[in-house]
Coordinates of C-alpha atoms and ligand atoms in Angstrom, one line a residue:
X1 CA 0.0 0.0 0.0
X2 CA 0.9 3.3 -1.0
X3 CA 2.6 6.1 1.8
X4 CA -0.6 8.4 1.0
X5 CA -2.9 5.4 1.3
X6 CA -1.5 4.7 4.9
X7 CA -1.5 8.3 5.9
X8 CA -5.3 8.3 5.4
X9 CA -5.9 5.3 7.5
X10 CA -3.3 6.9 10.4
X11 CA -0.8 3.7 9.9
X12 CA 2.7 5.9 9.0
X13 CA 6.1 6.1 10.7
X14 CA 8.7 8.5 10.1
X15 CA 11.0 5.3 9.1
X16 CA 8.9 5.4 5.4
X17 CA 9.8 8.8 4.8
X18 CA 12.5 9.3 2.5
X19 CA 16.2 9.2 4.0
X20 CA 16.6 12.9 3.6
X21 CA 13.9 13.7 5.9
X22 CA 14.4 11.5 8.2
X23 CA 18.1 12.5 8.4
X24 CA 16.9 16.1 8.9
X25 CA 13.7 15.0 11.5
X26 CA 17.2 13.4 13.8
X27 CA 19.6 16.7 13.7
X28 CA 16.9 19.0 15.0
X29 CA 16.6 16.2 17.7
X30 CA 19.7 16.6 18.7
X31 CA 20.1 20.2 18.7
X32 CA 17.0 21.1 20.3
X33 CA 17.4 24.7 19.7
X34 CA 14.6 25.5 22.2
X35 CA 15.9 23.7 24.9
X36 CA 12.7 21.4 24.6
X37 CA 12.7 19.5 28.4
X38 CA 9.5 17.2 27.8
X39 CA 8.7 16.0 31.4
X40 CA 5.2 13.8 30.4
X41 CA 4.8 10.3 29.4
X42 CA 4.7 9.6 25.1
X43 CA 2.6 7.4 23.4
X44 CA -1.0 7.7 25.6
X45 CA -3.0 5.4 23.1
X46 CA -6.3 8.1 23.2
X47 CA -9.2 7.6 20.9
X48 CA -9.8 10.5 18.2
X49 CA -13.1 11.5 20.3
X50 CA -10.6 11.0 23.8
X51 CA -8.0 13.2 22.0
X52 CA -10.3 15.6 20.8
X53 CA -11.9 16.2 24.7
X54 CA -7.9 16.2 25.9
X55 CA -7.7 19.0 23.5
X56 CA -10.6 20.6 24.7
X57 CA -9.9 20.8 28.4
X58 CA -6.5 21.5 27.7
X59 CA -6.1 23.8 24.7
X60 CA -6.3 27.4 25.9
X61 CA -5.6 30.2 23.2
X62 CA -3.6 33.0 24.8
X63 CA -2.2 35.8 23.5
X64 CA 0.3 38.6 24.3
X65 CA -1.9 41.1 26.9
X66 CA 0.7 43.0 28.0
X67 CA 0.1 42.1 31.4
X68 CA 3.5 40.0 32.1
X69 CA 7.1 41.1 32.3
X70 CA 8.6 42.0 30.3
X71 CA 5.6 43.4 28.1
X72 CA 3.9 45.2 31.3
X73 CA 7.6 47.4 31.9
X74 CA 7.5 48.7 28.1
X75 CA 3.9 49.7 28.1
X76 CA 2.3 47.1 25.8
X77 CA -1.1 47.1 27.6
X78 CA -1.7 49.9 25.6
X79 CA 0.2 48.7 22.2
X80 CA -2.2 45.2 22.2
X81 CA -6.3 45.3 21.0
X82 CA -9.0 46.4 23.9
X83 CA -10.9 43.2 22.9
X84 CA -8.6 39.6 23.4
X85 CA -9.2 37.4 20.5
X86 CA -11.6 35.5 21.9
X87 CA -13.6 38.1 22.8
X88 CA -14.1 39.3 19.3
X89 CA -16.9 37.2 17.7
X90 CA -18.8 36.8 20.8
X91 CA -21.2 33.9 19.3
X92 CA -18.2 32.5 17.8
X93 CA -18.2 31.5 14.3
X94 CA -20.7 28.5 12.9
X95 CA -18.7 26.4 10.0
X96 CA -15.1 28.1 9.6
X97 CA -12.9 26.8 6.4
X98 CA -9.0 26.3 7.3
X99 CA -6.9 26.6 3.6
X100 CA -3.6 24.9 3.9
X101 CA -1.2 26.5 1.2
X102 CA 0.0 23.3 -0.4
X103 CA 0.5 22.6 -3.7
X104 CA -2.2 19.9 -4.1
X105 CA -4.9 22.4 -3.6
X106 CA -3.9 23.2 -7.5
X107 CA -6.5 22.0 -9.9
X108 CA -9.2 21.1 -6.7
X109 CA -11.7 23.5 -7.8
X110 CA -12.7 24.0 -4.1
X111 CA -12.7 27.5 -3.7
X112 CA -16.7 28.1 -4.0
X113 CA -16.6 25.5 -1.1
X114 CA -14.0 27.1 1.4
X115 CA -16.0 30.7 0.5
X116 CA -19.3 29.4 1.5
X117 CA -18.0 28.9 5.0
X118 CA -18.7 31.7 7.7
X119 CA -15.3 32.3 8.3
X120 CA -11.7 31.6 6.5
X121 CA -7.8 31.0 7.8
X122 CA -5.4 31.8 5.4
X123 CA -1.8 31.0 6.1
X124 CA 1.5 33.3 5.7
X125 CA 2.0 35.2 2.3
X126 CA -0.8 32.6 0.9
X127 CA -2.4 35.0 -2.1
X128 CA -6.5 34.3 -3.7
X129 CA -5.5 36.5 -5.9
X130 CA -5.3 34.7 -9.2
X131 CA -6.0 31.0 -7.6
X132 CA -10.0 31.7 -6.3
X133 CA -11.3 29.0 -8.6
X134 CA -9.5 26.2 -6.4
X135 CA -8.9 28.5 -2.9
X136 CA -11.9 31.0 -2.4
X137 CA -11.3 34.6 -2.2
X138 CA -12.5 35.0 1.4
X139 CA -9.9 35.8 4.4
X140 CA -11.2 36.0 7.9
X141 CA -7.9 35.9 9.7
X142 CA -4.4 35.4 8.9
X143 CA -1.4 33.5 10.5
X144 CA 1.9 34.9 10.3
X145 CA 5.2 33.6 11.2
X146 CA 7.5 36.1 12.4
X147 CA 9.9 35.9 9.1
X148 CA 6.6 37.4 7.2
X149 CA 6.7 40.2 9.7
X150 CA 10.5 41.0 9.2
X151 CA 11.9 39.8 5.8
X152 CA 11.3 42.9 3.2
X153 CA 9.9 40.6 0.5
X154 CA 7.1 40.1 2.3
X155 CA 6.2 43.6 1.9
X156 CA 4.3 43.5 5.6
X157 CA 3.8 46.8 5.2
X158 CA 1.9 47.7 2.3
X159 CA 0.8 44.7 0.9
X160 CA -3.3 43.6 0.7
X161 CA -2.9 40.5 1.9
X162 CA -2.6 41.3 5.2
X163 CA -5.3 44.3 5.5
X164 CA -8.7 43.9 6.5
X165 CA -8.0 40.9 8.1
X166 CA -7.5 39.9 11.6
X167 CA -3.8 38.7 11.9
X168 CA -2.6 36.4 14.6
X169 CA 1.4 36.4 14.7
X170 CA 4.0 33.9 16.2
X171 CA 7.2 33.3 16.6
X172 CA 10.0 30.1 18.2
X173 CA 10.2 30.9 21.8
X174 CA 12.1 28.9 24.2
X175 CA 10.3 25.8 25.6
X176 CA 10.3 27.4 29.0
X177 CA 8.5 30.2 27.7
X178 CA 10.5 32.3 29.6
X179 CA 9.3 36.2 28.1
X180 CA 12.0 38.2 29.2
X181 CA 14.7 35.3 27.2
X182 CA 12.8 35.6 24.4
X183 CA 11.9 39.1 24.0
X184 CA 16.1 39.3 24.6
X185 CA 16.1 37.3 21.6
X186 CA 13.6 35.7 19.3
X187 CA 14.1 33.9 15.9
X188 CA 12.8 37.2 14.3
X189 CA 12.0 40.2 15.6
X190 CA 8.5 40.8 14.9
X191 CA 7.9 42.8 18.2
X192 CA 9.1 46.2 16.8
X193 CA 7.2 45.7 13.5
X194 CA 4.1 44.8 16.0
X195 CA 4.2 48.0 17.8
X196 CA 4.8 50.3 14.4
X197 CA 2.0 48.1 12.6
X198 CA -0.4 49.1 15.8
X199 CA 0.4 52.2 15.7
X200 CA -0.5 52.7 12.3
X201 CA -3.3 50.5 12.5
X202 CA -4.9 50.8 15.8
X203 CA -8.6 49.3 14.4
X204 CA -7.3 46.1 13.0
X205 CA -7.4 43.5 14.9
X206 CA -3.9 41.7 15.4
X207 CA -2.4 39.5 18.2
X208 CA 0.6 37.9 19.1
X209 CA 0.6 34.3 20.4
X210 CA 1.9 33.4 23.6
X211 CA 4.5 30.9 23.7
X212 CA 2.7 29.0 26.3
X213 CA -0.2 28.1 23.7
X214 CA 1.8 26.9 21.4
X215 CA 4.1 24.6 23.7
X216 CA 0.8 23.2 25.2
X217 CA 0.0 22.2 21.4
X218 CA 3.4 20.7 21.6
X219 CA 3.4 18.9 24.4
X220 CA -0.1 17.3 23.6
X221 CA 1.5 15.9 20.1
X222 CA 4.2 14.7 21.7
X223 CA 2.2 12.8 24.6
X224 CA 0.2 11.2 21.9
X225 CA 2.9 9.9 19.7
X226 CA 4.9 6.6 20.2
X227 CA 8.1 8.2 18.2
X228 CA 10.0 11.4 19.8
X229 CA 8.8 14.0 17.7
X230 CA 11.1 17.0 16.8
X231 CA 11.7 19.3 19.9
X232 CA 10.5 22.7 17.8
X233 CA 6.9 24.2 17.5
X234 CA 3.8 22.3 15.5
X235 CA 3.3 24.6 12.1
X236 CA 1.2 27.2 11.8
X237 CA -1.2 24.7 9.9
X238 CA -1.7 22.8 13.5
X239 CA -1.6 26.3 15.6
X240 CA -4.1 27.3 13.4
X241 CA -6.9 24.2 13.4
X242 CA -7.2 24.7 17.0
X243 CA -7.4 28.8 17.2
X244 CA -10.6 27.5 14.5
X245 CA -11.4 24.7 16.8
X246 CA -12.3 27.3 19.7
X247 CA -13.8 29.6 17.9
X248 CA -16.1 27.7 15.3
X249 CA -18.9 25.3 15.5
X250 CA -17.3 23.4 12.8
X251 CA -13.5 23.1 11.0
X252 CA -13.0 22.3 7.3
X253 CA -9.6 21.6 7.0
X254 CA -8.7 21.9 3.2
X255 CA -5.5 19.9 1.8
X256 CA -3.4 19.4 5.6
X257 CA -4.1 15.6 4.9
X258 CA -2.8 15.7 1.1
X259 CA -5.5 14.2 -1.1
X260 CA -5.0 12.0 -4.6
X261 CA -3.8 15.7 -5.8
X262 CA -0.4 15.0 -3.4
X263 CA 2.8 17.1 -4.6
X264 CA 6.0 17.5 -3.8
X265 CA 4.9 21.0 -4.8
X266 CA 5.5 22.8 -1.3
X267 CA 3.2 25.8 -2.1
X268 CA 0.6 26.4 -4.2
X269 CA 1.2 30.2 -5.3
X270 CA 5.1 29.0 -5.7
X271 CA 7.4 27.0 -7.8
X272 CA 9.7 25.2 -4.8
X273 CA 9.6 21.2 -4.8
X274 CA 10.2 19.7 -1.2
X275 CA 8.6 17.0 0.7
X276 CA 9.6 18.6 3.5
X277 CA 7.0 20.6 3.1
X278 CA 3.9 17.9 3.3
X279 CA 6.0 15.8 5.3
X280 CA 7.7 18.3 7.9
X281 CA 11.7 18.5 8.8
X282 CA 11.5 21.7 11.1
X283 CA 8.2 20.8 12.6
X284 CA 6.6 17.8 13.9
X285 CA 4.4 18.2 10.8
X286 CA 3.9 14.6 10.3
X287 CA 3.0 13.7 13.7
X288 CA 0.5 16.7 14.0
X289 CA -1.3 15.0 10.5
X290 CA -1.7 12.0 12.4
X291 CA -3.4 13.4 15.4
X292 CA -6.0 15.7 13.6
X293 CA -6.7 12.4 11.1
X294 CA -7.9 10.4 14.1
X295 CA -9.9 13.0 15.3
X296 CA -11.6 13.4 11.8
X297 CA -15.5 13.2 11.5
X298 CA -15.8 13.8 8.0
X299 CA -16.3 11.4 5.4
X300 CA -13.1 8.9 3.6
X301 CA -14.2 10.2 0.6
X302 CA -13.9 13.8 1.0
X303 CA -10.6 13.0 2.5
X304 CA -9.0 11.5 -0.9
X305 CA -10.9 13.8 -3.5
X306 CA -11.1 17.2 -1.7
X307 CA -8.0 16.6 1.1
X308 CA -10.4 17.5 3.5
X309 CA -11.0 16.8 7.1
X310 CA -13.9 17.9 9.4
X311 CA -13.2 18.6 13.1
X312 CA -16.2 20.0 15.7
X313 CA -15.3 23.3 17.2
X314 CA -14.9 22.6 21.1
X315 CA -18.2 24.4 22.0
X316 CA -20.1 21.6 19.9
X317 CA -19.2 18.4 21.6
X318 CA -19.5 17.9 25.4
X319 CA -17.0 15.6 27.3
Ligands
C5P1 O1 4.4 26.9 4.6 P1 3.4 27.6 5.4 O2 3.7 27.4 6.9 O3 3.1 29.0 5.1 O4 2.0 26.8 5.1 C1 0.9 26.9 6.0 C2 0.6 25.6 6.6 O5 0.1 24.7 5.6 C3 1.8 24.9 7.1 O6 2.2 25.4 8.4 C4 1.4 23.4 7.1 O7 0.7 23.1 8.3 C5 0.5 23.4 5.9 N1 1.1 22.9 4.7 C6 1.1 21.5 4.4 N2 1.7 21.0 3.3 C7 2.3 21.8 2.4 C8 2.4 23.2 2.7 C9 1.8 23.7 3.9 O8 0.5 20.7 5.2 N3 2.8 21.3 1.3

């Protein structure tokens, strides 16, 4: 049986991914650049409905308030929005449509779908522009890594893509989620681009996330996988299906699971090959897959033809 074939039924390892990757996957074990000290128990053998209430209980979005050290000190109660994220929609959404940017979206025709959907999360630099017959044209929020916030050619400033949207930013902390060490030095400086993008844009809605969230999301991957997973953060594609999960009824996840369309194509608005991309080097990409495919409600079908995956929001199911 095919790789994709097993992915779909949950049965992979990271020993059937190509040498190369699994090369990479064991030299950002052994540098653990964030000091990753995992102190739980790996492999807890939870059900996808068991995982999905772990996630529930546990999963708390938080984002930067300015409240903490060293944020309080340099004034940023004032520099973050009045209203937290969670606070925004009070009623939540009802079905919300996540749009991975990989390549295999190409050619899917999906976009009326993902548009008819109350709300949609758009990844990174990932343009509609040109590509709405197969991704929609609709963008409710945006996640940006830290790079889009401080390399030029992302043109953070003026470009469309990231007005009139809320944006939700992140960026590698250390594992002890110490604020102070990172604020001293993160992967990419997106704090003084945060404050001069505020400043200028004081009515858009735009968050940083805390680094506690996404460790939590780390943590819970790791203590449901048999295999070590690599000791840096889950992708924005995973940080992002669980903002969705807590503030939807109901997540369409569009092309995380690759469907019959699978590519080595890493992006679908870009001509780069890399498996990496699908498959994860950097982040514990495969192992995340696995997770959100035993949690998946929606149909086998829709899962090879559209790449899709249907998860409740956490307000829908009671544990
Ligand atoms: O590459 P980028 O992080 O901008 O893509 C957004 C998300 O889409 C990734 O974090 C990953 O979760 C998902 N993705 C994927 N397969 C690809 C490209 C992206 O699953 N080929």
């Amino acid at each position: 049986k095919s790789f994709l074939y097993k992915l779909w039924k949950g049965d992979v390892s990271s020993k059937m991914l190509n040498p190369r990757l699994q090369k990479a996957m064991k030299d950002y074990l052994s540098t653990n650049k964030h000091g990753v000290r995992f102190k739980g128990k790996r492999n807890s053998k939870l059900t996808g409905d068991q995982l999905f209430c772990e996630l529930k209980e546990r999963v708390n979005v938080k984002t930067i308030d300015g409240k903490e050290a060293p944020f309080s000190t340099l004034g940023w109660e004032k520099h973050v929005p009045q209203i937290p994220l969670g606070k925004l929609y009070t009623h939540g959404f009802g079905s919300c449509a996540v749009v991975m940017s990989a390549g295999a979206i190409l050619n899917s025709s999906l976009g009326d779908e993902i548009d008819s959907h109350d709300a949609v999360l758009r990844f990174n630099s990932a343009p509609t522009h040109g590509y709405e017959k197969d991704v929609g044209n609709k963008t409710t929020m945006r996640i940006i890594n830290s790079q889009i916030l401080t390399n030029p050619n992302h043109h953070f400033v003026d470009s469309s893509l990231y007005k009139d949207v809320i944006l939700v930013a992140w960026d590698p902390a250390p594992y002890s989620a110490n604020l102070n060490v990172w604020y001293k030095k993160p992967d990419y400086n997106l704090f003084t681009p945060y404050v001069q993008h505020r400043r200028k844009n004081p009515n858009q809605p735009f968050y940083i996330l805390h680094p506690k969230f996404i460790w939590q999301l780390w943590d819970i991957i790791q203590e449901n996988t048999k295999e070590k997973i690599q000791p840096n953060p889950p992708s924005s594609g995973f940080i992002g299906i669980l903002i969705m999960m807590s503030m939807c009824n109901e997540v369409h996840v569009y092309e995380y699971i690759p469907s019959v369309r699978q590519t080595d194509l890493c992006h679908y608005h870009e001509l780069y090959y890399d498996a990496a991309c699908t498959l994860g080097a950097y982040h514990p990409l495969l192992y995340e897959k696995l997770l959100v495919q035993r949690m998946n409600k929606g149909l086998q079908d829709d899962l090879y033809r559209k790449g899709k995956v249907i998860l409740p929001g956490f307000k829908s199911v009671k544990c």
